[in-house]
């Protein structure tokens, strides 16, 4: 054991077990996401690629997740605080299961000429939290993917919690205009892999995709750590 571990012992975020942030037993509670389907028609499709017939000009080209968004993952994501964030995420990614790793490797073959772009936070949210989870997640995933990193989008406002918004139209209105392109960002003809911590309805990543594609991005694939 290192001195650091004695001074700052690690406790499992799930059960309090000493020695790691996510113990092997709690790791079992994370379920690899395997409901691969097209975002638009919801019918099955490998790696969540959008069927050619479902793809419109400003649409997402594919969307998948590494784990299902369940209660335990929600707890982990909620409990990660600034000081420990980097360490926890590195423990987390180090423990990734073989089937999830295989998926990341498959993604690597289709996204080899992509640029990885974490979904940004607003300035206010960044100040409040002290860090952006999506940046850390993208950083660790990129150890496997080895892609160039982008910083193209700015988040200008937060959306209201989605739960209160029933219809598709309301959700769309809620996210409209939350992103802009960074001045001088050149996304023309680029392929972008958007990384977000949690994707549920997908309205946020759809809006990010719309902004990128309106500015000439040729392809956008979305990878979520947790897919609801
Ligand atoms: Zn545990
Ligand atoms: Zn489809």
Coordinates of N, CA and C and ligand atoms in Angstrom, one line a residue:
X1 N 0.8 -1.2 0.0 CA 0.0 0.0 0.0 C 0.9 1.3 0.0
X2 N 0.5 2.2 -0.8 CA 1.2 3.5 -0.8 C 0.8 4.4 0.3
X3 N 1.8 5.3 0.7 CA 1.5 6.2 1.8 C 0.2 7.0 1.5
X4 N 0.1 7.4 0.2 CA -1.1 8.2 -0.3 C -2.4 7.5 0.1
X5 N -2.4 6.1 -0.1 CA -3.6 5.4 0.2 C -3.9 5.3 1.7
X6 N -2.8 5.4 2.5 CA -3.1 5.4 4.0 C -3.6 6.8 4.4
X7 N -3.1 7.8 3.8 CA -3.5 9.2 4.2 C -4.9 9.5 3.6
X8 N -5.1 9.1 2.4 CA -6.4 9.3 1.7 C -7.0 8.0 1.3
X9 N -7.6 7.3 2.2 CA -8.1 5.9 1.8 C -9.2 6.1 0.8
X10 N -9.3 5.1 -0.1 CA -10.4 5.1 -1.1 C -11.5 4.2 -0.5
X11 N -12.7 4.7 -0.7 CA -13.9 3.9 -0.3 C -14.8 3.7 -1.5
X12 N -15.4 2.6 -1.6 CA -16.3 2.3 -2.8 C -17.5 3.3 -2.7
X13 N -17.8 3.9 -3.8 CA -18.9 4.8 -3.9 C -20.2 4.1 -3.8
X14 N -20.2 2.8 -4.0 CA -21.5 2.1 -3.9 C -21.7 1.5 -2.6
X15 N -20.7 0.9 -1.9 CA -21.0 0.2 -0.7 C -20.1 0.6 0.5
X16 N -19.1 1.4 0.2 CA -18.2 1.9 1.3 C -17.0 1.0 1.5
X17 N -16.8 -0.1 0.7 CA -15.7 -1.0 0.8 C -14.4 -0.2 0.7
X18 N -13.4 -0.6 1.5 CA -12.2 0.2 1.6 C -11.2 -0.3 0.4
X19 N -10.5 0.6 -0.2 CA -9.5 0.3 -1.1 C -9.7 0.6 -2.5
X20 N -10.9 0.9 -2.9 CA -11.1 1.3 -4.3 C -12.4 2.2 -4.4
X21 N -12.5 2.9 -5.5 CA -13.7 3.8 -5.6 C -14.9 3.0 -6.1
X22 N -14.6 1.9 -6.9 CA -15.7 1.1 -7.3 C -15.2 -0.4 -7.1
X23 N -15.8 -1.0 -6.1 CA -15.3 -2.4 -5.8 C -15.8 -3.4 -6.8
X24 N -15.1 -4.5 -6.9 CA -15.6 -5.5 -7.9 C -17.0 -5.9 -7.8
X25 N -17.5 -6.0 -6.6 CA -18.9 -6.4 -6.4 C -19.9 -5.3 -7.0
X26 N -19.6 -4.1 -6.7 CA -20.4 -3.0 -7.2 C -20.2 -2.9 -8.8
X27 N -19.1 -3.2 -9.2 CA -18.8 -3.1 -10.7 C -19.8 -4.0 -11.4
X28 N -20.2 -5.1 -10.8 CA -21.1 -6.0 -11.4 C -22.5 -5.4 -11.6
X29 N -22.8 -4.3 -10.8 CA -24.1 -3.7 -11.0 C -24.1 -2.8 -12.3
X30 N -23.0 -2.6 -12.8 CA -23.0 -1.8 -14.1 C -23.2 -2.8 -15.2
X31 N -24.2 -2.5 -16.0 CA -24.6 -3.4 -17.1 C -24.2 -2.8 -18.4
X32 N -23.4 -3.5 -19.2 CA -22.9 -3.0 -20.5 C -24.2 -2.7 -21.4
X33 N -24.2 -1.6 -22.0 CA -25.3 -1.3 -22.9 C -25.3 -2.1 -24.2
X34 N -26.3 -2.8 -24.4 CA -26.3 -3.7 -25.6 C -27.6 -3.6 -26.4
X35 N -28.4 -2.6 -26.1 CA -29.6 -2.4 -26.9 C -29.3 -1.5 -28.1
X36 N -28.5 -2.0 -29.1 CA -28.0 -1.2 -30.2 C -29.1 -1.0 -31.2
X37 N -29.5 0.3 -31.3 CA -30.6 0.6 -32.3 C -30.4 2.0 -32.9
X38 N -31.1 2.2 -34.0 CA -31.1 3.4 -34.7 C -31.8 4.5 -33.8
X39 N -31.3 5.6 -33.6 CA -31.8 6.7 -32.8 C -33.2 7.1 -33.3
X40 N -33.4 7.1 -34.6 CA -34.6 7.7 -35.2 C -35.8 6.7 -35.3
X41 N -35.5 5.5 -35.7 CA -36.7 4.5 -35.9 C -36.8 3.5 -34.7
X42 N -35.7 3.5 -33.9 CA -35.6 2.6 -32.7 C -35.5 1.1 -33.1
X43 N -35.3 0.9 -34.4 CA -35.1 -0.5 -34.7 C -33.6 -0.9 -34.6
X44 N -33.4 -2.2 -34.5 CA -32.0 -2.6 -34.2 C -31.0 -2.2 -35.3
X45 N -29.8 -1.9 -34.9 CA -28.8 -1.5 -35.8 C -27.4 -1.6 -35.1
X46 N -26.4 -2.2 -35.8 CA -25.1 -2.4 -35.1 C -24.5 -1.1 -34.6
X47 N -24.0 -1.1 -33.4 CA -23.4 0.1 -32.8 C -24.3 1.3 -32.7
X48 N -25.6 1.1 -32.9 CA -26.5 2.3 -32.9 C -26.3 3.2 -34.1
X49 N -25.8 2.7 -35.2 CA -25.7 3.5 -36.4 C -27.1 3.8 -37.0
X50 N -27.3 5.0 -37.4 CA -28.5 5.5 -38.0 C -28.7 4.8 -39.4
X51 N -29.8 4.2 -39.6 CA -30.0 3.6 -40.9 C -29.9 4.6 -42.0
X52 N -29.3 4.3 -43.2 CA -29.2 5.3 -44.3 C -30.6 5.9 -44.6
X53 N -31.7 5.1 -44.5 CA -33.0 5.6 -44.8 C -33.6 6.6 -43.8
X54 N -33.0 6.5 -42.6 CA -33.5 7.3 -41.5 C -32.7 8.6 -41.3
X55 N -31.6 8.7 -42.0 CA -30.7 9.8 -41.8 C -31.0 11.1 -42.7
X56 N -31.3 12.2 -41.9 CA -31.5 13.4 -42.6 C -30.3 14.3 -42.4
X57 N -30.3 15.4 -43.1 CA -29.1 16.3 -43.2 C -28.5 16.6 -41.9
X58 N -29.3 17.0 -40.9 CA -28.7 17.5 -39.6 C -28.8 16.5 -38.5
X59 N -29.0 15.2 -38.9 CA -29.1 14.1 -37.9 C -27.8 13.5 -37.4
X60 N -28.0 12.8 -36.3 CA -26.9 12.1 -35.7 C -26.6 10.8 -36.5
X61 N -25.4 10.5 -36.8 CA -25.1 9.3 -37.6 C -25.1 8.0 -36.8
X62 N -24.9 8.2 -35.5 CA -25.0 7.0 -34.7 C -24.9 7.4 -33.2
X63 N -25.5 6.5 -32.4 CA -25.5 6.8 -31.0 C -25.5 5.5 -30.2
X64 N -24.5 5.4 -29.3 CA -24.5 4.3 -28.4 C -24.0 4.6 -27.0
X65 N -24.1 3.7 -26.1 CA -23.6 3.9 -24.7 C -22.7 2.8 -24.3
X66 N -22.0 3.0 -23.2 CA -21.1 2.0 -22.7 C -21.9 1.2 -21.6
X67 N -22.6 1.9 -20.8 CA -23.4 1.2 -19.7 C -24.8 1.7 -19.8
X68 N -25.7 0.9 -19.2 CA -27.1 1.4 -19.0 C -27.0 2.4 -17.9
X69 N -27.8 3.4 -18.0 CA -28.0 4.4 -16.9 C -28.9 3.8 -15.9
X70 N -28.3 3.3 -14.8 CA -29.1 2.7 -13.7 C -28.8 3.4 -12.4
X71 N -29.5 3.0 -11.4 CA -29.4 3.7 -10.1 C -28.0 3.8 -9.6
X72 N -27.2 2.7 -9.7 CA -25.8 2.7 -9.2 C -24.9 3.7 -10.0
X73 N -25.1 3.7 -11.3 CA -24.3 4.6 -12.1 C -24.7 6.1 -11.8
X74 N -26.0 6.3 -11.6 CA -26.5 7.6 -11.3 C -25.8 8.1 -10.0
X75 N -25.7 7.2 -9.0 CA -25.0 7.5 -7.8 C -23.6 7.9 -8.0
X76 N -22.9 7.1 -8.8 CA -21.5 7.4 -9.0 C -21.3 8.8 -9.6
X77 N -22.1 9.0 -10.7 CA -22.0 10.2 -11.4 C -22.3 11.4 -10.5
X78 N -23.3 11.3 -9.7 CA -23.7 12.3 -8.8 C -22.7 12.6 -7.7
X79 N -22.0 11.5 -7.2 CA -21.1 11.7 -6.1 C -19.7 12.1 -6.4
X80 N -19.4 12.1 -7.7 CA -18.1 12.5 -8.0 C -17.8 14.0 -7.8
X81 N -16.9 14.3 -7.0 CA -16.6 15.7 -6.7 C -15.3 16.1 -7.3
X82 N -15.1 17.3 -7.4 CA -13.9 17.8 -8.1 C -12.6 17.2 -7.7
X83 N -12.3 17.2 -6.4 CA -11.0 16.7 -5.9 C -10.6 15.3 -6.4
X84 N -11.6 14.5 -6.4 CA -11.4 13.1 -6.7 C -11.8 12.6 -8.1
X85 N -12.3 13.6 -8.8 CA -12.9 13.2 -10.1 C -11.9 12.4 -11.0
X86 N -10.7 12.9 -11.2 CA -9.8 12.3 -12.1 C -9.5 10.9 -11.7
X87 N -9.2 10.7 -10.4 CA -8.9 9.4 -9.8 C -10.0 8.4 -10.0
X88 N -11.2 8.9 -9.7 CA -12.4 8.0 -9.7 C -12.6 7.5 -11.2
X89 N -12.6 8.5 -12.1 CA -12.8 8.1 -13.5 C -11.7 7.2 -14.0
X90 N -10.5 7.4 -13.5 CA -9.4 6.5 -14.0 C -9.6 5.1 -13.4
X91 N -10.1 5.0 -12.2 CA -10.4 3.6 -11.6 C -11.6 3.0 -12.4
X92 N -12.5 3.9 -12.7 CA -13.7 3.4 -13.4 C -13.4 2.8 -14.8
X93 N -12.6 3.6 -15.5 CA -12.2 3.1 -16.9 C -11.3 1.9 -16.8
X94 N -10.5 1.9 -15.8 CA -9.6 0.8 -15.7 C -10.3 -0.5 -15.5
X95 N -11.5 -0.4 -14.8 CA -12.3 -1.6 -14.5 C -13.3 -2.0 -15.7
X96 N -13.2 -1.3 -16.8 CA -14.2 -1.5 -17.8 C -14.2 -3.0 -18.2
X97 N -15.3 -3.6 -18.4 CA -15.4 -5.0 -18.7 C -15.1 -5.3 -20.2
X98 N -14.7 -6.5 -20.4 CA -14.2 -6.9 -21.7 C -15.2 -6.7 -22.8
X99 N -16.5 -6.9 -22.5 CA -17.5 -6.7 -23.6 C -17.6 -5.2 -24.0
X100 N -17.5 -4.4 -23.0 CA -17.5 -2.9 -23.3 C -16.3 -2.5 -24.0
X101 N -15.2 -3.1 -23.6 CA -13.9 -2.8 -24.3 C -13.9 -3.2 -25.7
X102 N -14.6 -4.3 -26.0 CA -14.7 -4.8 -27.4 C -15.5 -3.8 -28.2
X103 N -16.5 -3.2 -27.5 CA -17.4 -2.2 -28.2 C -16.5 -1.0 -28.6
X104 N -15.7 -0.6 -27.6 CA -14.9 0.6 -27.8 C -13.9 0.4 -29.0
X105 N -13.4 -0.9 -29.0 CA -12.5 -1.2 -30.1 C -13.2 -1.2 -31.5
X106 N -14.5 -1.7 -31.5 CA -15.3 -1.6 -32.7 C -15.5 -0.2 -33.2
X107 N -15.8 0.6 -32.1 CA -16.0 2.0 -32.4 C -14.7 2.6 -33.0
X108 N -13.6 2.2 -32.5 CA -12.3 2.7 -33.0 C -12.1 2.4 -34.5
X109 N -12.6 1.3 -35.0 CA -12.5 1.1 -36.4 C -13.4 2.0 -37.2
X110 N -14.6 2.3 -36.7 CA -15.4 3.2 -37.5 C -15.1 4.6 -37.3
X111 N -14.5 5.0 -36.2 CA -14.3 6.4 -35.9 C -12.8 6.8 -35.9
X112 N -12.1 6.1 -36.7 CA -10.6 6.3 -36.7 C -10.2 7.7 -37.2
X113 N -11.0 8.3 -38.0 CA -10.6 9.6 -38.5 C -11.5 10.7 -37.9
X114 N -12.1 10.4 -36.7 CA -13.0 11.3 -36.0 C -12.2 12.2 -35.0
X115 N -12.8 13.3 -34.6 CA -12.2 14.1 -33.6 C -13.1 14.0 -32.4
X116 N -12.6 13.8 -31.2 CA -13.4 13.6 -30.0 C -13.7 14.9 -29.4
X117 N -15.0 15.1 -29.1 CA -15.4 16.4 -28.6 C -16.4 16.2 -27.4
X118 N -15.9 16.5 -26.2 CA -16.8 16.4 -25.0 C -17.9 17.4 -25.1
X119 N -19.1 17.0 -24.6 CA -20.2 18.0 -24.6 C -19.8 19.0 -23.5
X120 N -19.8 20.3 -23.8 CA -19.4 21.3 -22.8 C -20.4 21.7 -21.8
X121 N -20.0 22.3 -20.7 CA -20.9 22.8 -19.7 C -21.0 24.3 -19.9
X122 N -22.0 25.0 -19.4 CA -22.0 26.4 -19.4 C -21.0 26.9 -18.4
X123 N -20.6 28.2 -18.6 CA -19.6 28.8 -17.7 C -20.0 28.7 -16.2
X124 N -21.3 29.0 -16.0 CA -21.8 29.0 -14.6 C -21.8 27.6 -14.0
X125 N -22.1 26.6 -14.8 CA -22.1 25.2 -14.3 C -20.7 24.8 -14.0
X126 N -19.8 25.2 -14.9 CA -18.4 24.8 -14.8 C -17.8 25.4 -13.5
X127 N -18.2 26.7 -13.2 CA -17.7 27.3 -12.0 C -18.3 26.6 -10.7
X128 N -19.5 26.2 -10.8 CA -20.2 25.6 -9.7 C -19.6 24.2 -9.4
X129 N -19.4 23.4 -10.5 CA -18.9 22.1 -10.3 C -17.3 22.0 -10.2
X130 N -16.7 22.9 -10.9 CA -15.2 22.9 -10.9 C -14.6 22.0 -12.0
X131 N -15.4 21.2 -12.7 CA -14.9 20.4 -13.7 C -16.0 19.9 -14.6
X132 N -15.7 19.4 -15.8 CA -16.7 18.8 -16.7 C -16.5 17.3 -16.8
X133 N -17.4 16.6 -16.3 CA -17.3 15.1 -16.3 C -17.1 14.6 -17.8
X134 N -17.7 15.2 -18.7 CA -17.6 14.7 -20.1 C -16.2 14.8 -20.6
X135 N -15.5 15.9 -20.1 CA -14.1 16.0 -20.6 C -13.2 14.9 -20.0
X136 N -13.5 14.6 -18.7 CA -12.7 13.5 -18.1 C -13.0 12.2 -18.7
X137 N -14.3 11.9 -19.0 CA -14.7 10.6 -19.6 C -14.1 10.5 -21.0
X138 N -14.1 11.6 -21.8 CA -13.6 11.6 -23.1 C -12.0 11.4 -23.0
X139 N -11.4 12.0 -22.0 CA -10.0 11.8 -21.9 C -9.6 10.3 -21.6
X140 N -10.4 9.7 -20.8 CA -10.0 8.3 -20.5 C -10.4 7.4 -21.6
X141 N -11.5 7.6 -22.3 CA -11.9 6.8 -23.4 C -10.9 7.0 -24.5
X142 N -10.4 8.2 -24.6 CA -9.4 8.4 -25.7 C -8.1 7.7 -25.5
X143 N -7.9 7.2 -24.3 CA -6.7 6.3 -24.1 C -6.8 5.1 -25.0
X144 N -8.1 4.6 -25.2 CA -8.3 3.5 -26.1 C -8.4 3.9 -27.5
X145 N -9.1 5.1 -27.7 CA -9.4 5.5 -29.1 C -8.3 6.2 -29.8
X146 N -7.5 7.0 -29.0 CA -6.4 7.7 -29.6 C -6.7 8.7 -30.7
X147 N -7.8 9.5 -30.4 CA -8.2 10.5 -31.4 C -7.7 11.9 -31.1
X148 N -7.8 12.7 -32.1 CA -7.5 14.1 -31.9 C -8.6 14.7 -31.0
X149 N -8.3 15.7 -30.1 CA -9.4 16.2 -29.3 C -9.9 17.6 -29.8
X150 N -11.2 17.8 -29.8 CA -11.7 19.1 -30.3 C -12.2 19.9 -29.2
X151 N -12.4 21.2 -29.5 CA -13.0 22.1 -28.5 C -13.8 23.1 -29.3
X152 N -14.8 22.6 -30.0 CA -15.5 23.4 -31.0 C -16.8 24.1 -30.4
X153 N -17.5 23.4 -29.5 CA -18.8 23.9 -29.1 C -18.7 24.7 -27.8
X154 N -19.5 25.7 -27.6 CA -19.7 26.4 -26.4 C -21.1 26.2 -25.9
X155 N -21.3 26.0 -24.7 CA -22.7 25.9 -24.2 C -23.1 27.2 -23.6
X156 N -24.1 27.8 -24.2 CA -24.5 29.2 -23.7 C -25.6 29.1 -22.7
X157 N -26.3 28.1 -22.6 CA -27.3 28.0 -21.6 C -27.7 26.6 -21.2
X158 N -28.2 26.4 -20.0 CA -28.7 25.1 -19.6 C -30.1 24.9 -20.0
X159 N -30.5 23.7 -20.0 CA -31.9 23.4 -20.3 C -32.6 23.2 -19.0
X160 N -33.9 23.2 -19.1 CA -34.7 22.8 -17.9 C -34.7 21.3 -17.7
X161 N -34.8 20.8 -16.5 CA -34.9 19.4 -16.4 C -35.9 18.8 -17.3
X162 N -35.5 17.7 -18.1 CA -36.3 17.1 -19.1 C -37.6 16.5 -18.6
X163 N -37.5 16.0 -17.3 CA -38.6 15.3 -16.8 C -39.9 16.0 -16.8
X164 N -39.8 17.4 -16.7 CA -41.0 18.2 -16.7 C -41.6 18.4 -18.1
X165 N -40.8 18.0 -19.1 CA -41.2 18.3 -20.4 C -41.7 17.1 -21.1
X166 N -43.0 17.0 -21.4 CA -43.6 15.9 -22.0 C -43.3 15.6 -23.4
X167 N -43.8 16.5 -24.3 CA -43.8 16.2 -25.7 C -42.4 16.4 -26.3
X168 N -42.3 15.7 -27.5 CA -41.0 15.8 -28.3 C -40.8 17.3 -28.6
X169 N -41.8 18.0 -29.0 CA -41.7 19.4 -29.4 C -41.2 20.2 -28.3
X170 N -41.7 20.0 -27.1 CA -41.3 20.7 -25.9 C -39.8 20.5 -25.6
X171 N -39.4 19.2 -25.7 CA -38.0 18.9 -25.5 C -37.1 19.6 -26.5
X172 N -37.6 19.7 -27.7 CA -36.8 20.3 -28.8 C -36.6 21.8 -28.5
X173 N -37.7 22.4 -28.1 CA -37.7 23.9 -27.8 C -36.8 24.1 -26.6
X174 N -36.7 23.2 -25.7 CA -35.9 23.3 -24.5 C -34.4 23.4 -24.8
X175 N -34.0 22.7 -25.8 CA -32.6 22.6 -26.1 C -32.2 23.6 -27.2
X176 N -33.1 24.1 -27.9 CA -32.8 24.9 -29.0 C -32.0 26.1 -28.6
X177 N -30.8 26.3 -29.2 CA -29.9 27.4 -28.9 C -29.0 27.3 -27.7
X178 N -28.9 26.1 -27.2 CA -28.1 25.9 -26.0 C -26.6 25.9 -26.4
X179 N -26.3 25.6 -27.6 CA -24.9 25.5 -28.1 C -24.6 26.5 -29.2
X180 N -23.4 27.1 -29.2 CA -22.9 27.8 -30.4 C -21.5 27.3 -30.7
X181 N -21.1 27.7 -31.9 CA -19.8 27.3 -32.3 C -18.8 28.3 -31.7
X182 N -17.6 27.8 -31.2 CA -16.6 28.7 -30.8 C -16.1 29.6 -31.9
X183 N -15.9 30.9 -31.7 CA -15.4 31.7 -32.8 C -14.1 31.1 -33.5
X184 N -14.1 31.1 -34.8 CA -13.0 30.6 -35.5 C -12.9 29.0 -35.5
X185 N -13.8 28.4 -34.9 CA -13.8 26.9 -34.9 C -14.1 26.5 -36.3
X186 N -13.3 25.6 -36.9 CA -13.5 25.1 -38.2 C -13.9 23.6 -38.2
X187 N -15.2 23.4 -38.4 CA -15.7 22.0 -38.3 C -16.1 21.5 -39.6
X188 N -15.8 22.2 -40.7 CA -16.2 21.9 -42.0 C -15.6 20.6 -42.4
X189 N -16.4 19.7 -42.9 CA -16.0 18.4 -43.4 C -15.3 17.5 -42.4
X190 N -15.4 17.9 -41.1 CA -14.8 17.1 -40.1 C -15.8 16.0 -39.6
X191 N -15.3 15.0 -39.0 CA -16.1 13.9 -38.4 C -15.9 14.0 -36.9
X192 N -17.0 14.1 -36.2 CA -16.9 14.4 -34.7 C -17.6 13.3 -33.9
X193 N -16.8 12.8 -32.9 CA -17.3 11.9 -31.9 C -17.7 12.7 -30.6
X194 N -19.0 12.9 -30.4 CA -19.4 13.6 -29.2 C -19.5 12.7 -28.0
X195 N -18.9 13.1 -26.9 CA -18.9 12.3 -25.7 C -19.7 13.0 -24.6
X196 N -20.7 12.3 -24.0 CA -21.5 12.9 -23.0 C -21.5 11.9 -21.8
X197 N -21.7 12.3 -20.6 CA -21.7 11.4 -19.5 C -23.0 10.6 -19.5
X198 N -24.1 11.3 -19.6 CA -25.4 10.6 -19.6 C -26.3 11.0 -20.8
X199 N -26.8 10.1 -21.5 CA -27.8 10.4 -22.6 C -29.1 9.7 -22.3
X200 N -30.1 10.4 -22.2 CA -31.4 9.7 -22.0 C -32.3 10.0 -23.3
X201 N -32.9 11.1 -23.4 CA -33.8 11.3 -24.6 C -32.9 11.6 -25.8
X202 N -31.7 12.1 -25.6 CA -30.8 12.5 -26.7 C -31.0 13.9 -27.2
X203 N -31.9 14.7 -26.6 CA -32.2 16.0 -27.2 C -31.0 16.9 -27.1
X204 N -30.2 16.8 -26.1 CA -29.0 17.7 -26.0 C -28.0 17.3 -27.1
X205 N -27.7 16.0 -27.3 CA -26.7 15.7 -28.3 C -27.3 15.9 -29.7
X206 N -28.6 15.8 -29.9 CA -29.2 16.1 -31.2 C -29.0 17.6 -31.5
X207 N -29.1 18.5 -30.5 CA -28.9 19.9 -30.7 C -27.5 20.2 -31.0
X208 N -26.5 19.6 -30.3 CA -25.1 19.8 -30.6 C -24.8 19.3 -32.0
X209 N -25.4 18.2 -32.4 CA -25.2 17.7 -33.8 C -25.7 18.7 -34.8
X210 N -26.9 19.2 -34.5 CA -27.5 20.2 -35.5 C -26.6 21.4 -35.7
X211 N -26.0 21.9 -34.6 CA -25.1 23.1 -34.7 C -23.9 22.7 -35.5
X212 N -23.3 21.6 -35.2 CA -22.1 21.1 -35.9 C -22.4 20.9 -37.4
X213 N -23.5 20.2 -37.7 CA -23.8 19.9 -39.1 C -24.2 21.2 -39.9
X214 N -24.8 22.1 -39.2 CA -25.2 23.4 -39.9 C -23.9 24.1 -40.3
X215 N -22.8 23.8 -39.6 CA -21.6 24.5 -39.9 C -20.6 23.6 -40.7
X216 N -21.2 22.6 -41.3 CA -20.4 21.8 -42.3 C -19.8 20.5 -41.8
X217 N -20.0 20.1 -40.5 CA -19.5 18.8 -40.1 C -20.1 17.7 -40.9
X218 N -19.3 16.7 -41.3 CA -19.9 15.7 -42.2 C -20.5 14.6 -41.5
X219 N -19.9 14.2 -40.3 CA -20.5 13.1 -39.6 C -20.4 13.3 -38.1
X220 N -21.4 12.9 -37.3 CA -21.4 13.0 -35.9 C -21.9 11.7 -35.3
X221 N -21.0 11.1 -34.5 CA -21.4 9.9 -33.7 C -21.4 10.3 -32.3
X222 N -22.3 9.8 -31.5 CA -22.4 10.1 -30.1 C -22.1 8.9 -29.3
X223 N -21.2 9.1 -28.3 CA -20.9 8.0 -27.3 C -21.2 8.5 -25.9
X224 N -22.1 7.8 -25.2 CA -22.4 8.2 -23.9 C -21.9 7.1 -22.9
X225 N -21.4 7.6 -21.8 CA -20.9 6.6 -20.8 C -22.1 5.9 -20.3
X226 N -23.2 6.6 -20.0 CA -24.4 6.0 -19.5 C -25.6 6.3 -20.4
X227 N -26.2 5.3 -20.9 CA -27.3 5.4 -21.9 C -28.6 5.0 -21.2
X228 N -29.6 6.0 -21.1 CA -30.9 5.6 -20.5 C -31.8 5.0 -21.5
Ligands
LIG1 ZN1 -18.8 -1.5 -3.5
LIG2 ZN1 -33.6 3.7 -38.5

